[in-house]
Coordinates of C-alpha atoms in Angstrom, one line a residue:
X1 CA -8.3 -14.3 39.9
X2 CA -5.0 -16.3 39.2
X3 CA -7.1 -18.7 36.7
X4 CA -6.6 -15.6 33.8
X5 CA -2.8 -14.7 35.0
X6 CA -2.1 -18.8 33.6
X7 CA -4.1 -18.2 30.6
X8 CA -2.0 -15.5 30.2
X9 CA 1.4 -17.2 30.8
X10 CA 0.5 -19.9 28.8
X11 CA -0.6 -17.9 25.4
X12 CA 2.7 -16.4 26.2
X13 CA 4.8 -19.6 25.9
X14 CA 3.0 -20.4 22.7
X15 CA 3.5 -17.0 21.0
X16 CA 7.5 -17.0 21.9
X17 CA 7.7 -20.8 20.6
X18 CA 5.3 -20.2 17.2
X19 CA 8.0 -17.2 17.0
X20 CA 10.8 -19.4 17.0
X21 CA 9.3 -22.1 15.0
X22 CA 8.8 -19.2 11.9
X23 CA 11.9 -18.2 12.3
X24 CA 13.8 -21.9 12.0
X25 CA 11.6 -22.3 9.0
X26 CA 12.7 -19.1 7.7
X27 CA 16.7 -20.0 7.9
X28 CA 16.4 -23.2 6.7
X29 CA 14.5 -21.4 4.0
X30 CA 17.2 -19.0 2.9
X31 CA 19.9 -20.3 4.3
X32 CA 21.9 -18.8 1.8
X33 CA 21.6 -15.1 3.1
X34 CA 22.5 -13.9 6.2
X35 CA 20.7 -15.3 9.3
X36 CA 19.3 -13.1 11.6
X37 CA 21.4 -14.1 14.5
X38 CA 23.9 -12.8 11.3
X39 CA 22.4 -9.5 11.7
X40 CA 21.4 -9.5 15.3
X41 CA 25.2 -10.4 16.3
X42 CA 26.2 -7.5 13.7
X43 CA 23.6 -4.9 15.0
X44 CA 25.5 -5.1 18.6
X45 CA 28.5 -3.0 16.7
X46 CA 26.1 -0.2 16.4
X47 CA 26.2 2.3 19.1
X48 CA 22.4 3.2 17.9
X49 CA 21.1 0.0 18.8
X50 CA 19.0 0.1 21.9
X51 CA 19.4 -3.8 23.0
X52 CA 21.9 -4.1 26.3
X53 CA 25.5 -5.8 25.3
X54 CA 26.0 -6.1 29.3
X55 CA 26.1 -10.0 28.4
X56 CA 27.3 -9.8 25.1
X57 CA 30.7 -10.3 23.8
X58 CA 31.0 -7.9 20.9
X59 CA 35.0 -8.5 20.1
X60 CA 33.6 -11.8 18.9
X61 CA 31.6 -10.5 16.0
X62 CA 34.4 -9.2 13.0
X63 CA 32.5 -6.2 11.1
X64 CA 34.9 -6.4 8.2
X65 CA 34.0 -10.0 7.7
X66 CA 30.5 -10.0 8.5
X67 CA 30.2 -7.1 6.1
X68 CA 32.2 -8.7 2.9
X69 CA 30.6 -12.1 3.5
X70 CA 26.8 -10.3 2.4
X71 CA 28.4 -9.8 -0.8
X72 CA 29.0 -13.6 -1.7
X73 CA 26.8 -16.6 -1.6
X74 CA 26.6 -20.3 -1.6
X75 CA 30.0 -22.1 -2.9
X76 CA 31.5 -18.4 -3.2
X77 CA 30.6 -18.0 0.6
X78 CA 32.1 -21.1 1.2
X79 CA 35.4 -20.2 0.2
X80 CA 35.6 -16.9 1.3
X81 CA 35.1 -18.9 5.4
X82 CA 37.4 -21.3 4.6
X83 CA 40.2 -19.2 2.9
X84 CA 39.1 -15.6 2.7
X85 CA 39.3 -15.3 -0.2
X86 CA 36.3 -15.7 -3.0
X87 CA 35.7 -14.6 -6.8
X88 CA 32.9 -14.6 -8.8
X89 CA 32.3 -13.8 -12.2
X90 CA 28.8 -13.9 -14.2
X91 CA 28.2 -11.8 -17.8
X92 CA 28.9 -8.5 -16.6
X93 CA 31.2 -8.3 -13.9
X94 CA 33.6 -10.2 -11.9
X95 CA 34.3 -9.3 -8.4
X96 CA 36.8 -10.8 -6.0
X97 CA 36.5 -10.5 -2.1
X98 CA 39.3 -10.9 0.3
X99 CA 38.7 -11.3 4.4
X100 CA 42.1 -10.7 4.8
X101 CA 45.2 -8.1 5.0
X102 CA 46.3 -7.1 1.6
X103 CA 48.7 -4.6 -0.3
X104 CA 47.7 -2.6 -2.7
X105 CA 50.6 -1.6 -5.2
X106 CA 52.0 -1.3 -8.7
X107 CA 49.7 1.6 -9.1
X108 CA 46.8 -0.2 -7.9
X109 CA 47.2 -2.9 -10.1
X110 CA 48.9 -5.7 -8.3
X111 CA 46.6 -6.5 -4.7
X112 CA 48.6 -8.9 -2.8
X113 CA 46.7 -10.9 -0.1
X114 CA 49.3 -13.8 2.0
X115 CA 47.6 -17.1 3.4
X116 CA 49.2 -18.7 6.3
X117 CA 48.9 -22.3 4.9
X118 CA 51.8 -22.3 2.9
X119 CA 50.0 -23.0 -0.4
X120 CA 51.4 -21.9 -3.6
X121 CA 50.7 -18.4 -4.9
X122 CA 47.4 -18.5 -7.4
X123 CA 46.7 -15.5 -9.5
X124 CA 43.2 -14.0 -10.7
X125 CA 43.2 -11.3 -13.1
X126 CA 40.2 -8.7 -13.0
X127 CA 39.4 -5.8 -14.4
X128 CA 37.0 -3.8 -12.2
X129 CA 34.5 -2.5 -14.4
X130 CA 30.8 -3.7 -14.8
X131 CA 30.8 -4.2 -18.4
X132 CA 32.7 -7.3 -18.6
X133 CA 30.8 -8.4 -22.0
X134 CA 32.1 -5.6 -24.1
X135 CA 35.5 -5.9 -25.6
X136 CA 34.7 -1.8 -26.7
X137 CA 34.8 -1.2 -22.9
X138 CA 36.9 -3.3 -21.2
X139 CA 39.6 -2.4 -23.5
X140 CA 40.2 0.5 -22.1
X141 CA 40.2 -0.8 -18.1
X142 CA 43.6 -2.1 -17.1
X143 CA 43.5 -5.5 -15.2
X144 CA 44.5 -6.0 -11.7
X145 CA 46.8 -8.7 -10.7
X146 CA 45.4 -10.1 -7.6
X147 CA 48.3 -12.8 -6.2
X148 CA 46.8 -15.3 -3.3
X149 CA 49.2 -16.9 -1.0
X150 CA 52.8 -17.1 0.0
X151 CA 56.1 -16.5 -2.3
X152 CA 59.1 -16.4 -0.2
X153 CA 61.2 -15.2 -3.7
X154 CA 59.0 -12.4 -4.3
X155 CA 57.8 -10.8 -1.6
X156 CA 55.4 -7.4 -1.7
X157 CA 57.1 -4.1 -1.1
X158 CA 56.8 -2.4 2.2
X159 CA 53.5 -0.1 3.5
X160 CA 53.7 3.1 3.2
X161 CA 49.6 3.9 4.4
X162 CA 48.3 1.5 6.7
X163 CA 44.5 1.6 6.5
X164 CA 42.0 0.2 8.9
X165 CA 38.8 -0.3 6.7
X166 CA 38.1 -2.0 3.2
X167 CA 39.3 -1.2 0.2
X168 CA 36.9 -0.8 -2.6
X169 CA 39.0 -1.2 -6.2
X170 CA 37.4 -0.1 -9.2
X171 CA 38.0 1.6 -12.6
X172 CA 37.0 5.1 -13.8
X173 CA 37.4 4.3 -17.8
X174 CA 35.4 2.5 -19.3
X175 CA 32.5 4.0 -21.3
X176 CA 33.1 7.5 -18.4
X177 CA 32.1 10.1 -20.6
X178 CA 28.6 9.1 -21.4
X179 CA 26.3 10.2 -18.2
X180 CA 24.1 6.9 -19.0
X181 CA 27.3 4.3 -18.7
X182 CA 28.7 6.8 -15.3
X183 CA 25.7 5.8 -13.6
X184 CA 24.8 2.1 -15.0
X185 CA 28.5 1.1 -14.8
X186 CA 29.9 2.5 -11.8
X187 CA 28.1 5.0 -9.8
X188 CA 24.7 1.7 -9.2
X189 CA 27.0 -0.8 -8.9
X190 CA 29.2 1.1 -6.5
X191 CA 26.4 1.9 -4.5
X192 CA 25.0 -1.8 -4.2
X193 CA 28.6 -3.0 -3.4
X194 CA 29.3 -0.6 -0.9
X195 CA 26.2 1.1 0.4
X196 CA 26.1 -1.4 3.7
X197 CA 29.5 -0.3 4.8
X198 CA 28.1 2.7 5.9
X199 CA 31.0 4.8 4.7
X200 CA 33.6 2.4 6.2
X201 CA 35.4 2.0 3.3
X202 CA 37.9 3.2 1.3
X203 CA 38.0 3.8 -3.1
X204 CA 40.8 3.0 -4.7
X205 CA 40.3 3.9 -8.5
X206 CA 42.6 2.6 -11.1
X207 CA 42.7 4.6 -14.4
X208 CA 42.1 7.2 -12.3
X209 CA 40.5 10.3 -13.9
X210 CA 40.1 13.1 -11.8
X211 CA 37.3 14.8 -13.5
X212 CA 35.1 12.2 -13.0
X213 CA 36.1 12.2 -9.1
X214 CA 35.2 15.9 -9.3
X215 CA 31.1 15.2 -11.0
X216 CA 30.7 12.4 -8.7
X217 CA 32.1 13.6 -5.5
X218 CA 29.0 14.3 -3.8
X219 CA 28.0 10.1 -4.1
X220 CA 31.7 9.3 -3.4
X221 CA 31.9 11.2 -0.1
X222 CA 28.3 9.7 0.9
X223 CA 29.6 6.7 0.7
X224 CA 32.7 6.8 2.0
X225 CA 34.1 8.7 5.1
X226 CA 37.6 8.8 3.8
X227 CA 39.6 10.5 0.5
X228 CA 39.8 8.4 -2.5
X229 CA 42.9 7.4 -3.0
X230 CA 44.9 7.4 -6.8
X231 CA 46.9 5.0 -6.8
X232 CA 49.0 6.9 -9.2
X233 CA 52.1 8.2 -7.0
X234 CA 53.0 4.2 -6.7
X235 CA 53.1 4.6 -2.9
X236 CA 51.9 0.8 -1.3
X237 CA 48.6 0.7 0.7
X238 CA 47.7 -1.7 3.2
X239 CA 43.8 -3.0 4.7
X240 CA 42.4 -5.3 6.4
X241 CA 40.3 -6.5 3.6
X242 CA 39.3 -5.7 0.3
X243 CA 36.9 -5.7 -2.6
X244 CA 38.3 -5.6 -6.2
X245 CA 35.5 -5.3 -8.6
X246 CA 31.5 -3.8 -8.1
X247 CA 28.4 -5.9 -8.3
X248 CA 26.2 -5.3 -11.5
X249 CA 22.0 -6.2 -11.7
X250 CA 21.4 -5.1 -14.9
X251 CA 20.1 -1.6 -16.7
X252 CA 20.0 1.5 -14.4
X253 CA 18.9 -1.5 -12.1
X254 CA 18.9 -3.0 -8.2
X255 CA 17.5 -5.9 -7.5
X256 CA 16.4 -6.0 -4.1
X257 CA 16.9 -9.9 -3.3
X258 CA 20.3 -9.7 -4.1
X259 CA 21.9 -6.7 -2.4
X260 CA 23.7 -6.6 1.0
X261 CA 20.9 -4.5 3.1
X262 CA 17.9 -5.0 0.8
X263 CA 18.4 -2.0 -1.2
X264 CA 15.9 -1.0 -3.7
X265 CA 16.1 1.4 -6.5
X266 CA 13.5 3.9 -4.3
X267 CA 16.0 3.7 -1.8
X268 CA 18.9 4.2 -4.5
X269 CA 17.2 7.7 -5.4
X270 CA 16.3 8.4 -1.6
X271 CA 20.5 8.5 -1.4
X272 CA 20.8 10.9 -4.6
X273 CA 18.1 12.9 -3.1
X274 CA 20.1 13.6 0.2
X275 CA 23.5 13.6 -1.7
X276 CA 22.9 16.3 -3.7
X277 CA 20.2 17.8 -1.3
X278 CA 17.5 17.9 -3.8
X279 CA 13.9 19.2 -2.0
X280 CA 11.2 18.0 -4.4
X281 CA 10.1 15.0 -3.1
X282 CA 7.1 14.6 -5.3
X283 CA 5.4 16.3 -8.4
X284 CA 1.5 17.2 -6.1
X285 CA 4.0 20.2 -4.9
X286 CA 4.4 21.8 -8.0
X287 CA 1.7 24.6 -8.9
X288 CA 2.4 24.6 -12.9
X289 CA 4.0 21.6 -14.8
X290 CA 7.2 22.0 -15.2
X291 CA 8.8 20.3 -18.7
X292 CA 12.2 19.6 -19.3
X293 CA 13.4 18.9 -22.7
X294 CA 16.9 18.1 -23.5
X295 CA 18.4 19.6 -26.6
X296 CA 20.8 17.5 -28.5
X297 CA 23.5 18.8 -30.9
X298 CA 24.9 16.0 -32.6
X299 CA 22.3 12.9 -33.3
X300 CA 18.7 12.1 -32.8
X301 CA 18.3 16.6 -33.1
X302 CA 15.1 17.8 -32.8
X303 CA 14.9 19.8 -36.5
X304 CA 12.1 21.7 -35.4
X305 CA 12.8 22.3 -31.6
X306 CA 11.2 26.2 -31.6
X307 CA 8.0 24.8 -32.8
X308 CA 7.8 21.8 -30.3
X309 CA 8.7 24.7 -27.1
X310 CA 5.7 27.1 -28.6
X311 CA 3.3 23.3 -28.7
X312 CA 4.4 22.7 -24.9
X313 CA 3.7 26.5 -23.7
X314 CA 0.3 26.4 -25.2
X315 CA -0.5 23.5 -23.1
X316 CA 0.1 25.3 -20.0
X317 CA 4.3 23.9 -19.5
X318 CA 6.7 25.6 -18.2
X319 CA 9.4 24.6 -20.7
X320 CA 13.3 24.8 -19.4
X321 CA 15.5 23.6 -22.9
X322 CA 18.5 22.0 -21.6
X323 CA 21.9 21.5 -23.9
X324 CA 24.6 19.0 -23.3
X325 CA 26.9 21.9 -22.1
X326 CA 24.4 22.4 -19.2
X327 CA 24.7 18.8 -17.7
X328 CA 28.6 18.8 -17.2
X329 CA 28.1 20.7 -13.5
X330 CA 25.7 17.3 -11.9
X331 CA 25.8 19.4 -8.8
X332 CA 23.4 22.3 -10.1
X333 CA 21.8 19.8 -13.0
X334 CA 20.5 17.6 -10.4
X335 CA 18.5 20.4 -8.9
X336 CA 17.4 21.9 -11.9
X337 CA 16.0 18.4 -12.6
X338 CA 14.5 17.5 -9.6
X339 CA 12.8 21.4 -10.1
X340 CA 10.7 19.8 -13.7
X341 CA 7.9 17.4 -13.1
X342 CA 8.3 16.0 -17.3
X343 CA 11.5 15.0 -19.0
X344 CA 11.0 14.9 -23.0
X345 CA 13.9 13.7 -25.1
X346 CA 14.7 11.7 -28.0
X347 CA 16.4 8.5 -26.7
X348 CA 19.9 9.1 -25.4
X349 CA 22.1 9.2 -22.3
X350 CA 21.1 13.0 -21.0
X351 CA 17.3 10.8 -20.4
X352 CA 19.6 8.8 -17.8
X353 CA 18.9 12.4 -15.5
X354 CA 15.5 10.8 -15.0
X355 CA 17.3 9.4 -11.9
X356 CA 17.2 13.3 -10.4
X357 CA 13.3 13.4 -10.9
X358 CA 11.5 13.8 -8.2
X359 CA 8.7 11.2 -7.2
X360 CA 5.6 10.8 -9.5
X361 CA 7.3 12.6 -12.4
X362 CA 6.8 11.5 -16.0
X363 CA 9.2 10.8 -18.7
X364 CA 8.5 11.4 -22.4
X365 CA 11.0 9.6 -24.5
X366 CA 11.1 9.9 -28.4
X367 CA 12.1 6.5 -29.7
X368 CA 13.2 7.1 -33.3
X369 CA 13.4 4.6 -35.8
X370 CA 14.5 1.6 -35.4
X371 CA 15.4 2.1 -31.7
X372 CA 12.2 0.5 -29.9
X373 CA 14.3 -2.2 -27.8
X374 CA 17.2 0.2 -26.3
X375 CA 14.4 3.1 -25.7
X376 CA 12.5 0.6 -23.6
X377 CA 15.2 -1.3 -22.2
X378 CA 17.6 1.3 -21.1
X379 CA 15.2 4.2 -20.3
X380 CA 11.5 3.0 -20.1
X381 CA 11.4 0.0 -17.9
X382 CA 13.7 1.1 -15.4
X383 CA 11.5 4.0 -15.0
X384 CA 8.7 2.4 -13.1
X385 CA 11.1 1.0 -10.2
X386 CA 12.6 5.0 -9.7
X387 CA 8.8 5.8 -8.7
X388 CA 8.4 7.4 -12.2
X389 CA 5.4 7.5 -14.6
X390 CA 6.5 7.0 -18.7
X391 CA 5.3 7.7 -21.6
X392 CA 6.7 7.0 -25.5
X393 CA 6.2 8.7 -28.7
X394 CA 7.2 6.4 -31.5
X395 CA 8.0 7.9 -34.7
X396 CA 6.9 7.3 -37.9
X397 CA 9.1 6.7 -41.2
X398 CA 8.3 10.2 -42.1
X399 CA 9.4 12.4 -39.4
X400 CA 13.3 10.7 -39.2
X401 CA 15.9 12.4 -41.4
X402 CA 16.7 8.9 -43.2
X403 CA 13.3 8.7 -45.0
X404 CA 14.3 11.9 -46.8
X405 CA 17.6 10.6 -47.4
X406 CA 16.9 6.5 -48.5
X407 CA 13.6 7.2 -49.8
X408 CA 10.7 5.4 -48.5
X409 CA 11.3 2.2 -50.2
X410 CA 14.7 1.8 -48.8
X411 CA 15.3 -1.4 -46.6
X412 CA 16.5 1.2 -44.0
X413 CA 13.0 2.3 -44.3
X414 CA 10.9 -0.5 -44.5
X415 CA 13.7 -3.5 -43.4
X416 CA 15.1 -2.1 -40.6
X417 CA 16.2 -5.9 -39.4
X418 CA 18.1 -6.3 -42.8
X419 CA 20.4 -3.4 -41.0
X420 CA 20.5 -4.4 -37.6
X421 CA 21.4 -8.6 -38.5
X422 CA 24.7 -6.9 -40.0
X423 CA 25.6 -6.4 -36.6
X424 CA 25.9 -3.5 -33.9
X425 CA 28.0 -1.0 -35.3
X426 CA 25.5 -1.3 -38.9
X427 CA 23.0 -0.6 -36.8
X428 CA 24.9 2.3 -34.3
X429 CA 26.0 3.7 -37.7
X430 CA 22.6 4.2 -39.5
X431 CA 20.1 4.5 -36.6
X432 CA 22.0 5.9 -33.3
X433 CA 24.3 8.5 -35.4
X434 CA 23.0 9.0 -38.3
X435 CA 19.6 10.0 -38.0
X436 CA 17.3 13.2 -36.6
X437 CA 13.5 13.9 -36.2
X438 CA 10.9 16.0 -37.5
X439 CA 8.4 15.7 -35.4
X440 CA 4.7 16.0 -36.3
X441 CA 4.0 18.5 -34.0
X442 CA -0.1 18.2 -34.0
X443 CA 0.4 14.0 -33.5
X444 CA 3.1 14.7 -30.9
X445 CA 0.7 16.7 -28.8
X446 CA -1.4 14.2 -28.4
X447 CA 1.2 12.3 -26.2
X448 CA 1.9 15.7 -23.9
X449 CA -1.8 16.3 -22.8
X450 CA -2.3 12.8 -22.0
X451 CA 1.1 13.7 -19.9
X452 CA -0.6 16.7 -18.2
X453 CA -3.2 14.9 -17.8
X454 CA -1.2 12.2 -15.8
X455 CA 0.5 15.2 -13.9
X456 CA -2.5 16.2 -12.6
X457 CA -4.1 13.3 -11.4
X458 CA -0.7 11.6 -9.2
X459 CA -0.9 11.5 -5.9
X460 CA 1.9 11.8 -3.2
X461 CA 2.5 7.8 -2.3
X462 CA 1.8 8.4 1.4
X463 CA -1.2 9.8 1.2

């Protein structure tokens, strides 16, 4: 009988050491992420976790700095250990990281941050916005002064709030305004910054607007525990660390390989969904289709709107026409969207709601002419990652208002690249502002019963 027990003991041992073996291989595999001793030493700081700390000594893991180091890598992570302090700058944004005390002043746009090794003061200027490519944008997003290390002739004012989390700087200009730049710009790359704080952090927003705190308060207060602060008033704010500038991956975009926590975009709409407390988790709970299609006023109009709504009622929709004015309250527009199971809209930043759909949903987009690349690009592809089905319509020369006005042997007709090589404000000009759509209401009906027909064959994913 004890011949069994040692078989026992001894497949034992070799499970626990092939365990440990996969996991060296798997830190000297990524050693440039977090280990998991990294997130096993982190874990113990979490009341939730259900392993004893009898034998542990918590006060020697530092959740400020093992939470800002999982927003750098390689030589950035390098500095940031030895000096604690690390910025890094690619095409779109530039953020700087600080593991140590700073002041916050000058209206938010000076962040001083000491170092205790005497070495001469070095400044970095950044301007916290995720468009760093476009001059159009970043003109209108003032830079912050960030000072590192000691001055004795001019020292930092006095605190006036002493804060005992992160602070998160960022801008609220930029392209604010347009719903598609809110959310690629700021509200994403705030959330991949921030979202593994787990609301222990704190915003402070330079050109502070407070309407756009108003639409996004709902994902402000879900990601922080605390009141943004405007750094207006010129008072002096103190932390124990800080972040000056958001991560960007690209359009309406996470990438999941490259986010402190693994965040995808699934889980990116999982947080709108309990943000705004949206109930529609998939389209199978719908009993009619329900279609959304936003109404433009200005550019890329619909001209014959009442005849597309009569098309999509005789196919059996449920048709809810949306106009701008409609989109300005985000906390009843997010509902209302996650309520429709198709969104149908020429291309444009109201198709950016696409975010509010819920699971398994379908998005119709209207690409007019000459706007292929941005239909696909901005609204299409990052579709699929949002758990969303997609379809396009592509017009023909016809059925845009410039064929009536060029004529159909126009280069703007039939050269569209002769525009669009002249640069992008040619193109914005021509193609983005100055055109409309007729539709052909028999050819686009084609596109809307393959969508039903889509509708009614998607399936709840955990089925």
């Amino acid at each position: 009988m004890k011949e069994p027990r040692r078989l026992r003991l001894v497949n034992c041992a070799a499970l626990a050491i092939c365990s440990m073996l996969i996991f060296l291989v798997y830190a000297t595999l990524f050693q440039s992420h977090d280990t998991v001793f990294d997130s096993w030493g982190y874990s113990l700081q979490n009341p939730s976790c259900n392993l004893s700390s009898e034998r542990i000594n918590i006060d020697a893991v530092d959740p400020q700095e093992f939470l800002l180091r999982r927003l750098v890598r390689g030589d950035d992570r390098v500095e940031l250990d030895s000096n604690g302090f690390s910025c890094h700058t690619d095409v779109y944004s530039k953020v700087c990281v600080e593991n140590k005390p700073v002041r916050i002043y000058n209206k938010g746009l000076t962040v001083y941050v000491p170092n205790d090794d005497s070495q001469p003061r070095a400044k970095r200027i950044v301007k916290p916005y995720a468009r760093q490519q476009d001059e159009t944008a970043m003109r209108v997003v003032s830079p912050v002064e960030v000072l590192h290390g000691n001055n004795t002739i001019d020292q930092p004012p006095a605190c006036d709030f002493t804060h005992d989390v992160t602070a998160v700087v960022f801008s609220s200009r930029g392209f604010a305004g347009n719903v598609y730049h809110e959310f690629n710009e700021i509200v994403i790359p705030l959330f991949i910054t921030t979202r593994h704080f787990r609301s222990r952090v704190k915003f402070v927003i330079t050109d502070y607007q407070h309407w756009w705190v108003q639409k996004y308060n709902r994902v402000l207060s879900h990601l922080s525990a605390y009141d943004v602060i405007n750094p207006d008033d010129g008072s002096v704010h103190c932390f124990p660390g800080a972040v000056i500038g958001l991560k960007f991956h690209g359009q309406l975009a996470l990438n999941i390989t490259d986010i402190p926590g693994g965040y995808s975009m699934f889980d990116f709409r999982q947080f709108l969904k309990e943000s705004y407390n949206l109930k529609t988790n998939h389209v199978s709970e719908f009993r009619k289709p329900v279609l959304m299609l936003i109404s433009r006023r200005n550019t890329r109009r619909f001209l014959n709107e009442d005849e597309l709504v009569e098309m999509m009622e005789g196919l059996g929709f449920d048709v809810t026409r949306v106009e701008p004015e409609r989109m300005s309250n985000l906390d009843e527009f997010a509902e209302l969207v996650n309520s429709c199971s198709v969104m149908v809209g020429a291309h444009g930043a109201g198709l950016t709601n696409e975010i509010f759909l819920p699971n398994g949903a379908l998005m119709v987009q209207v690409v007019p002419l000459a706007c292929d690349w941005v239909a696909t690009n901005l609204y299409g592809a990052p579709g699929k990652p949002m758990g969303l089905q997609y379809l396009e319509y592509k017009i023909e020369p016809e059925e845009s208002s410039l064929f009536e006005k060029y004529g159909k042997d126009h280069p703007v007709i039939t050269d569209p690249e002769s525009v669009t090589s002249k640069g992008y404000f040619a193109y914005r000009t021509v193609y983005v502002e100055g055109q409309d759509l007729k539709i052909n209401v028999q050819r686009f009906k084609k596109t809307l019963v393959e969508a039903k027909q889509i509708l009614e064959t998607s399936i709840p994913f955990n089925r």
